[in-house]
Coordinates of C-alpha atoms in Angstrom, one line a residue:
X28 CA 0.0 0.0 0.0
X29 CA 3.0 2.2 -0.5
X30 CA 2.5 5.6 1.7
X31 CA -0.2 3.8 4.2
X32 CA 0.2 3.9 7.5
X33 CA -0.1 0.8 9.7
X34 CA -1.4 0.6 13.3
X35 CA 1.6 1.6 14.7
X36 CA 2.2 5.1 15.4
X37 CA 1.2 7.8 13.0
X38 CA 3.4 10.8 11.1
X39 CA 0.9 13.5 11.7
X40 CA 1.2 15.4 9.1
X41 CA 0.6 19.7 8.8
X42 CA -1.7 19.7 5.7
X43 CA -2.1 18.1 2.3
X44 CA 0.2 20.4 1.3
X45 CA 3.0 19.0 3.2
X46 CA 2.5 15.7 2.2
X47 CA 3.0 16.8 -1.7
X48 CA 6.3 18.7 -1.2
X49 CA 8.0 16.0 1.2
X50 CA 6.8 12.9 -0.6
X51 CA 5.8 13.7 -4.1
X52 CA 3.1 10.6 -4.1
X53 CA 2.4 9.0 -7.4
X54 CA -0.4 7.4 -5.9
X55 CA -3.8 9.0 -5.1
X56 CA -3.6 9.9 -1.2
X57 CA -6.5 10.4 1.1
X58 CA -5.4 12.6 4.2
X59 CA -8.1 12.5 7.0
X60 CA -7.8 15.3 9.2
X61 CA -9.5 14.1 12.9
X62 CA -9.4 17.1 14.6
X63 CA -12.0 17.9 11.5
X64 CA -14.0 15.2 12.1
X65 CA -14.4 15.7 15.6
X66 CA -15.7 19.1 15.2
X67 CA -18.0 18.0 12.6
X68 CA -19.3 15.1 15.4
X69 CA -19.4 18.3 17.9
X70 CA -22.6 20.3 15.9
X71 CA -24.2 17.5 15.3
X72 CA -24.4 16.5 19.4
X73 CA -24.6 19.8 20.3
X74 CA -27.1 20.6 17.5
X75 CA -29.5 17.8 17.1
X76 CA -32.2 17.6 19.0
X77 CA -31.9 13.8 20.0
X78 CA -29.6 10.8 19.6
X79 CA -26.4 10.6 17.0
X80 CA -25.7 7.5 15.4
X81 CA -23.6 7.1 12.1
X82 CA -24.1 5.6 9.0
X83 CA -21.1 3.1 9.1
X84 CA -21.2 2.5 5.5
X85 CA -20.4 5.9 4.1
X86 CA -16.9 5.5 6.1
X87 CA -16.1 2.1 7.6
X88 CA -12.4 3.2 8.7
X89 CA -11.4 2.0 12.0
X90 CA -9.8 5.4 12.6
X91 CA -12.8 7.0 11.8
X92 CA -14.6 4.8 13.6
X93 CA -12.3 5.2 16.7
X94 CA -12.6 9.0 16.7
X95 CA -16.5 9.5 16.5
X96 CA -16.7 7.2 19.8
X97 CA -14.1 9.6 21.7
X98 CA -16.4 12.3 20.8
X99 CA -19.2 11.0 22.1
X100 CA -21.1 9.6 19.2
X101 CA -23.4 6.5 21.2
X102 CA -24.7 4.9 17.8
X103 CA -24.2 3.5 14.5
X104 CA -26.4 2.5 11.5
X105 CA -25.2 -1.1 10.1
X106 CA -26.9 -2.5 6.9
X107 CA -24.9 -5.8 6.9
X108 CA -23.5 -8.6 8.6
X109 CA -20.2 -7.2 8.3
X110 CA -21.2 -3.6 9.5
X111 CA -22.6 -5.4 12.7
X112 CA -19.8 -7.6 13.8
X113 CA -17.3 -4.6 12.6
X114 CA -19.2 -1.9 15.1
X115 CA -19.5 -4.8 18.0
X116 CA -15.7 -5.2 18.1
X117 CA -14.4 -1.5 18.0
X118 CA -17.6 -0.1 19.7
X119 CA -19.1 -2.9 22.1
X120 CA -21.2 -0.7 24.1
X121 CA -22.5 1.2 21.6
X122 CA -25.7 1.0 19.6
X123 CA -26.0 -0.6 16.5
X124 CA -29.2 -0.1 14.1
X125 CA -30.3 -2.7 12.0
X126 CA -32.2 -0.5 9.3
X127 CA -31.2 -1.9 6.0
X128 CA -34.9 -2.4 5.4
X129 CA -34.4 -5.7 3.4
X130 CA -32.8 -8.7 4.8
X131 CA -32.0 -12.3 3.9
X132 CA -33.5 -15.0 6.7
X133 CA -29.9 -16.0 7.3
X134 CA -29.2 -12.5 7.8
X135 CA -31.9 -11.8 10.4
X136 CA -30.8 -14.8 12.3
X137 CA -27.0 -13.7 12.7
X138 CA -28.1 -9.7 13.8
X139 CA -30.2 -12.0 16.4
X140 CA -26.9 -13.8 17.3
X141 CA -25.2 -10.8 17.5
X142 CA -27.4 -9.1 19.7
X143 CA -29.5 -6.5 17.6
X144 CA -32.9 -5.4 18.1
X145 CA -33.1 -2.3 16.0
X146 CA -34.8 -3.1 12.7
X147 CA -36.4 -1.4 9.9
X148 CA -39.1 -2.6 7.3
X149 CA -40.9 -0.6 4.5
X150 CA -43.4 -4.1 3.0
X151 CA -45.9 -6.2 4.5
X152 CA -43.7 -9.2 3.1
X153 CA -40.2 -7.9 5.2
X154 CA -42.7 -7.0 8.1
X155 CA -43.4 -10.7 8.2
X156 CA -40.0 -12.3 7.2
X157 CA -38.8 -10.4 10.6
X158 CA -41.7 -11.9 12.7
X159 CA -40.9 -15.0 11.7
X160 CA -37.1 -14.8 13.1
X161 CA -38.0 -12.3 16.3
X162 CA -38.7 -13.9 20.0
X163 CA -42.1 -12.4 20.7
X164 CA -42.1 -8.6 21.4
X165 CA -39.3 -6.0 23.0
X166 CA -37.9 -4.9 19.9
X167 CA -38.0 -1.7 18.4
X168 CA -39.1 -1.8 14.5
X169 CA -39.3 1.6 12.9
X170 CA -41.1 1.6 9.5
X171 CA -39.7 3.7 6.8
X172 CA -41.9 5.9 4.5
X173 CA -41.2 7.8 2.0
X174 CA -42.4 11.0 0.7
X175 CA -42.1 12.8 -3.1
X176 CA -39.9 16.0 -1.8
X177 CA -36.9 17.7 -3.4
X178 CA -34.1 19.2 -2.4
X179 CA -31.6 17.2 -2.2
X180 CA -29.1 15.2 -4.6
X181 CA -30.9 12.1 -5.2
X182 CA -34.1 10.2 -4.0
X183 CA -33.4 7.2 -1.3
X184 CA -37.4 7.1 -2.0
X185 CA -36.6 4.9 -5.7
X186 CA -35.4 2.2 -3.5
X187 CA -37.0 2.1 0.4
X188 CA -40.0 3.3 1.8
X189 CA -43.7 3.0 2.2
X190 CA -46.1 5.2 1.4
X191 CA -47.9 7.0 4.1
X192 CA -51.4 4.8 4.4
X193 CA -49.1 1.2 4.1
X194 CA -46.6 2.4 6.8
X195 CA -49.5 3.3 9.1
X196 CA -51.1 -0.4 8.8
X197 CA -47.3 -1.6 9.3
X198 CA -46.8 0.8 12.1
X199 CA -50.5 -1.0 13.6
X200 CA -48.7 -4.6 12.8
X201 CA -46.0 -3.7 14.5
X202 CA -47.5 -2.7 18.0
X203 CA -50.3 -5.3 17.7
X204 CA -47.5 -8.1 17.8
X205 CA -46.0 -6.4 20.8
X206 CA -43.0 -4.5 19.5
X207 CA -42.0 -1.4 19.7
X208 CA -43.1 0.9 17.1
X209 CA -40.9 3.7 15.8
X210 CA -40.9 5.6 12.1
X211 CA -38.1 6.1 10.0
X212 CA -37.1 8.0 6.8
X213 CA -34.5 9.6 4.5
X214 CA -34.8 12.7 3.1
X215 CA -32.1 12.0 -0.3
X216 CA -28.5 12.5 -0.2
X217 CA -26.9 15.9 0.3
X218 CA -30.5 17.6 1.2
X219 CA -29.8 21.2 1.7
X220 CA -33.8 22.6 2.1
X221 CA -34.6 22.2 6.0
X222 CA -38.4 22.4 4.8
X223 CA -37.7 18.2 3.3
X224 CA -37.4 17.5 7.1
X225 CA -40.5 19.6 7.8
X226 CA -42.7 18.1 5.6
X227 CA -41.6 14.3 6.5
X228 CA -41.8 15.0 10.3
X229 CA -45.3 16.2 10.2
X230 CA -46.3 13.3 7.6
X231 CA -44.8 11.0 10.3
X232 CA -47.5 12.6 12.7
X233 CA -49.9 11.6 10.6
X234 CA -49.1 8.1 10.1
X235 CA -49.0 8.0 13.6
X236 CA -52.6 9.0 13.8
X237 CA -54.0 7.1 11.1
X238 CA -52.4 4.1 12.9
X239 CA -53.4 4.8 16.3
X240 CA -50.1 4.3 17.3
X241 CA -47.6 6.7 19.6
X242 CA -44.0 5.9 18.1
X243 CA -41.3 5.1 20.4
X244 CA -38.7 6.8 18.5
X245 CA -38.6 9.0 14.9
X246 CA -34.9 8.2 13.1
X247 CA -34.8 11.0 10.4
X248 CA -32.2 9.2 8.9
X249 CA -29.2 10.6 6.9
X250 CA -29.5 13.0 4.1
X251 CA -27.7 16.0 6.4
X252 CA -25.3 17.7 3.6
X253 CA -21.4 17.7 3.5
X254 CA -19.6 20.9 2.7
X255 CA -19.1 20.1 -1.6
X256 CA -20.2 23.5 -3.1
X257 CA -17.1 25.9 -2.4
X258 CA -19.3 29.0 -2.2
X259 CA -22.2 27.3 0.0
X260 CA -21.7 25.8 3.7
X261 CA -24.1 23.7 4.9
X262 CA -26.8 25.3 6.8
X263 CA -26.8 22.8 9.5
X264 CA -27.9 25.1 12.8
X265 CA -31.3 25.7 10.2
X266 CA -31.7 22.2 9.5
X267 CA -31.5 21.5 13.5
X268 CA -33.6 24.7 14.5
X269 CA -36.4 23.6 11.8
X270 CA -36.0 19.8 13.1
X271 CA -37.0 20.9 16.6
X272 CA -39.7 23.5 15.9
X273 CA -41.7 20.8 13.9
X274 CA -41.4 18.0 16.2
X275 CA -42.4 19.8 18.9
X276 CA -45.9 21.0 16.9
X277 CA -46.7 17.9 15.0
X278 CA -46.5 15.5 18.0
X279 CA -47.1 18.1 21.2
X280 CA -46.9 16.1 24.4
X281 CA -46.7 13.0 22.6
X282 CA -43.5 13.5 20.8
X283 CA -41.3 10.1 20.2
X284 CA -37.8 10.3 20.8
X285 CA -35.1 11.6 17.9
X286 CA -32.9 9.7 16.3
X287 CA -30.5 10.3 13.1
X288 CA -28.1 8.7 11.4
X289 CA -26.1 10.7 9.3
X290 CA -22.7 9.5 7.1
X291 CA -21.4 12.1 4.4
X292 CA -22.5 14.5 6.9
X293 CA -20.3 13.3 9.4
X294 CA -17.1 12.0 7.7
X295 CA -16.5 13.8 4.4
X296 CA -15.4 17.2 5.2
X297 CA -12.2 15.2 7.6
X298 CA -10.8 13.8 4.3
X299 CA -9.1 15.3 0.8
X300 CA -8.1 13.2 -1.9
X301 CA -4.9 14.2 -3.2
X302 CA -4.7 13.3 -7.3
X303 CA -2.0 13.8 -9.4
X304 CA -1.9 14.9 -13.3
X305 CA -0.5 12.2 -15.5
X306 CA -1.2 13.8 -18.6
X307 CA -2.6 16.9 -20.5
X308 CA -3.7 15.6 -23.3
X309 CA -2.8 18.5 -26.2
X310 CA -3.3 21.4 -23.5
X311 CA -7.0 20.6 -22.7
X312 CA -7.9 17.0 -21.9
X313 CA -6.8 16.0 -18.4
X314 CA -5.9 12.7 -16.8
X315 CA -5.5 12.1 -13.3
X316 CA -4.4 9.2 -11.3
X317 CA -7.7 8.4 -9.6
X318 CA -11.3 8.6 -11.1
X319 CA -14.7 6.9 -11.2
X320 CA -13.2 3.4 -10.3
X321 CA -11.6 5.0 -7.5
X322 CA -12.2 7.5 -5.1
X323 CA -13.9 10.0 -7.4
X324 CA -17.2 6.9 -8.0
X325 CA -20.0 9.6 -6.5
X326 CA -19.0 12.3 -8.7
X327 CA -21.0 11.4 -12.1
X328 CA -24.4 10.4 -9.7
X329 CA -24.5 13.6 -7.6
X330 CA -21.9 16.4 -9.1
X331 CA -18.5 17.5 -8.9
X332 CA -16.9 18.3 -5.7
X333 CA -16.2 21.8 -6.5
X334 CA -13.8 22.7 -3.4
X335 CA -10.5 22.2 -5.6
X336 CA -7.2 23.2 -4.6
X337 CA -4.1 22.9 -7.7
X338 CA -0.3 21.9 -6.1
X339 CA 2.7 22.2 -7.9
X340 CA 4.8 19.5 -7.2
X341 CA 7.0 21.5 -4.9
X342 CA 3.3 22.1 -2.6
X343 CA 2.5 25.8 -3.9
X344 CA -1.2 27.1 -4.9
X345 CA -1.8 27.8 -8.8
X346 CA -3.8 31.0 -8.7
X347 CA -5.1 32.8 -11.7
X348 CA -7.3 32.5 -14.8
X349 CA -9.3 29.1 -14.6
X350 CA -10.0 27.2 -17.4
X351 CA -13.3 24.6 -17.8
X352 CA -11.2 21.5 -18.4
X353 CA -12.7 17.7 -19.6
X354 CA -11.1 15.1 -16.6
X355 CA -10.7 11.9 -17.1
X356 CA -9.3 8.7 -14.7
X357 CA -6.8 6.4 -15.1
X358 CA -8.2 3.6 -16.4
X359 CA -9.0 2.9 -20.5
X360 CA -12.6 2.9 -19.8
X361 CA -14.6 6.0 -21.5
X362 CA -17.1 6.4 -18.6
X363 CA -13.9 7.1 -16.5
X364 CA -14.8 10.4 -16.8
X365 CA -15.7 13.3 -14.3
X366 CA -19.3 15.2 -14.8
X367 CA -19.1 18.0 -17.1
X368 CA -15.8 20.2 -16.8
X369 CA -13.9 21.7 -13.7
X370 CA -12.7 24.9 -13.5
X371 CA -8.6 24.0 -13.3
X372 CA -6.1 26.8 -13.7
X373 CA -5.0 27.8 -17.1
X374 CA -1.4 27.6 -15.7
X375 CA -2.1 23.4 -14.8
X376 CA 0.8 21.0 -16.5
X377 CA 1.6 17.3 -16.1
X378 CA 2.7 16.3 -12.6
X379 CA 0.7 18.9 -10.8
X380 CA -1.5 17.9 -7.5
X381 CA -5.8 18.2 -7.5
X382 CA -6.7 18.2 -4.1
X383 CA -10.6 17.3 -3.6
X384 CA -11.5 18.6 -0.1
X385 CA -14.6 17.4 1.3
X386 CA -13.6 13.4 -0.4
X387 CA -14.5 11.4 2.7
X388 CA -18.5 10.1 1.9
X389 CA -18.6 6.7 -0.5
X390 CA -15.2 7.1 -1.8
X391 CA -12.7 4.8 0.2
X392 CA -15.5 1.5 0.5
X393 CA -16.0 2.3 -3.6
X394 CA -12.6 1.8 -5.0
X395 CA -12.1 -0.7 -6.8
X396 CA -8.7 -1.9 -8.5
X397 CA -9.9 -2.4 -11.8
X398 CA -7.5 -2.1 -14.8
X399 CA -4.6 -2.4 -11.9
X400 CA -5.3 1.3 -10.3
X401 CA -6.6 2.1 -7.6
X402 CA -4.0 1.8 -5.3
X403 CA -4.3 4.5 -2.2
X404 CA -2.2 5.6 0.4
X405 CA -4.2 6.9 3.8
X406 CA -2.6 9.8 5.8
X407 CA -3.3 12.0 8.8
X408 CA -3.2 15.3 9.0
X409 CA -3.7 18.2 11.4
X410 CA -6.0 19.9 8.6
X411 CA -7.6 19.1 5.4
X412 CA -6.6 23.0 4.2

């Protein structure tokens, strides 16, 4: 793994910056920055009304991992197996959320073993595939729904969730057998409109109702944006303020407890991939060493990361004129391209370092080695900047 860093002790490096002048990596480097994360793990339990967990499978690094638990995070979302015997070793006391809302029988039966009883369902048939497996009652099963609302990147609705009038009839099923019924939901990836979590709050309310049910708990999921628009920081303290202002007036004294479970949110601000130009392709086309196989894969389904930083190879800033520029990976496939253009400078030549700030969502569990790339080194740093 060339630059990686065991589990011995760390270099801890200043910046990104710092990496590129003292070891001039020909290999795409991901620096996470901790002290970043932590602060990032700060406003959301200072901020959110309610409990933290995170989704493990935006991020599954054991560093990562380590670092939210110092902070205080109690929680974790795990969709797999894997994710659940992963989270039990480096966080035994913490929380684990089974709410990958479709499950094999065998699959059931090992979270059972390993101590869950967190679920999620969105189908009468799931519903009943989890009865089957549960010991009568004490477990909490919250019932995703989904609602047709914009505003953010894309829709988790195409894939999970019932709408409103089946999850109330799960919701019923659910505290008829003697469980304990919760609601769940996502509002989409990288949702920036606080009003998405308004509307699906006070549409929880109403399944409630229509049910006859109080929820023990509403999990609003993940959705909560990263920082990936240069000019436009995440409004988090609105998404919070709006958040508690609804729960309180949709449910009143009957208000279930809070729960979310946020990854790109969380993690992907703490990391930049560092890239490297091996080729400019007649003065306009660019390669870099990593792409769509590797740690760039979210970029063509939800849009360029647009907080870019150029390096010369001796770790200073290109600064003038920018330049919309075609950027390709490394690999001989043709979709190993980046969305549209990015601004790069005019000044850019072969050699020179792309930094992607904000990389840390869906990029490290993505890569892939195909065509023989994909090799990356992971280093720490004091700051991502």
């Amino acid at each position: 793994m060339g630059l990686t860093e065991g589990r011995g002790p760390r270099t801890l490096w200043n910046n990104p910056a710092q990496i590129i002048r003292a070891l001039a990596p020909d290999h795409p480097v991901m620096a996470f920055a901790p002290s970043v994360l932590r602060a990032t793990a700060r406003r959301f339990l200072d901020g959110f009304p309610g409990l933290v967990t995170y989704a493990v499978k935006a991020n599954p690094d054991e560093s990562v991992i380590r670092a939210l638990c110092d902070e205080g995070v109690g929680g974790f979302d795990v969709a797999s197996p894997w994710e659940i015997d992963w989270i039990g070793r480096l966080a035994p006391g913490a929380a684990r959320h089974y709410h990958n809302p479709v499950r094999a029988r065998a699959e059931i039966c090992h979270a059972l073993a390993a101590g869950i009883r967190s679920w999620s369902v969105d189908s009468h048939s799931e519903l009943d595939k989890l009865f089957a497996e549960l010991p009568a009652g004490g477990h909490e099963i919250a019932v995703r729904f989904k609602l047709p609302v914009g505003g953010a990147a894309y829709d988790f609705g195409s894939k999970f969730g019932a709408l409103p009038e089946l999850a109330a009839a799960l919701l019923r099923s659910v505290a008829d057998r003697g469980h304990l019924p919760s609601l769940t939901f996502h509002p989409g990836t990288q949702c920036t409109d606080p009003q998405a979590w308004r509307a699906y709050i006070q549409t929880a309310a109403r399944i409630a109702a229509a049910a006859g049910v109080r929820p023990r708990r509403l999990n609003l999921g993940g959705g909560f944006p990263s920082h990936r628009v240069a000019a436009v920081a995440p409004d988090l303290p609105a998404i919070f303020a709006c958040i508690r202002e609804t729960h309180h007036a949709a449910f009143s004294e009957h208000a279930p407890e809070l729960v979310c479970e946020p990854g790109r949110g969380l993690c992907a601000d703490a990391f930049s991939l560092i890239a490297r130009v091996k080729a400019l392709r007649d003065g306009r086309d660019v390669f870099l060493n990593d792409g769509v196989y590797g740690g760039l894969t979210e970029l063509p389904l939800i849009g360029n990361l647009d907080r870019i930083e150029v390096l010369t190879p001796q770790g200073t800033v290109r600064r003038g004129r920018v330049r919309p520029r075609p950027v390709f990976g490394p690999t001989c496939d043709s979709v190993d391209r980046l969305p549209g253009e990015l601004p790069l400078p005019a000044t850019l030549r072969e050699g020179d370092y792309v930094i992607f700030h904000g990389a840390g969502a869906y990029s490290t569990v993505t890569n892939t080695r195909f065509n023989g790339f994909g090799q990356v080194s992971h280093l720490t740093v004091r700051t991502v900047s």
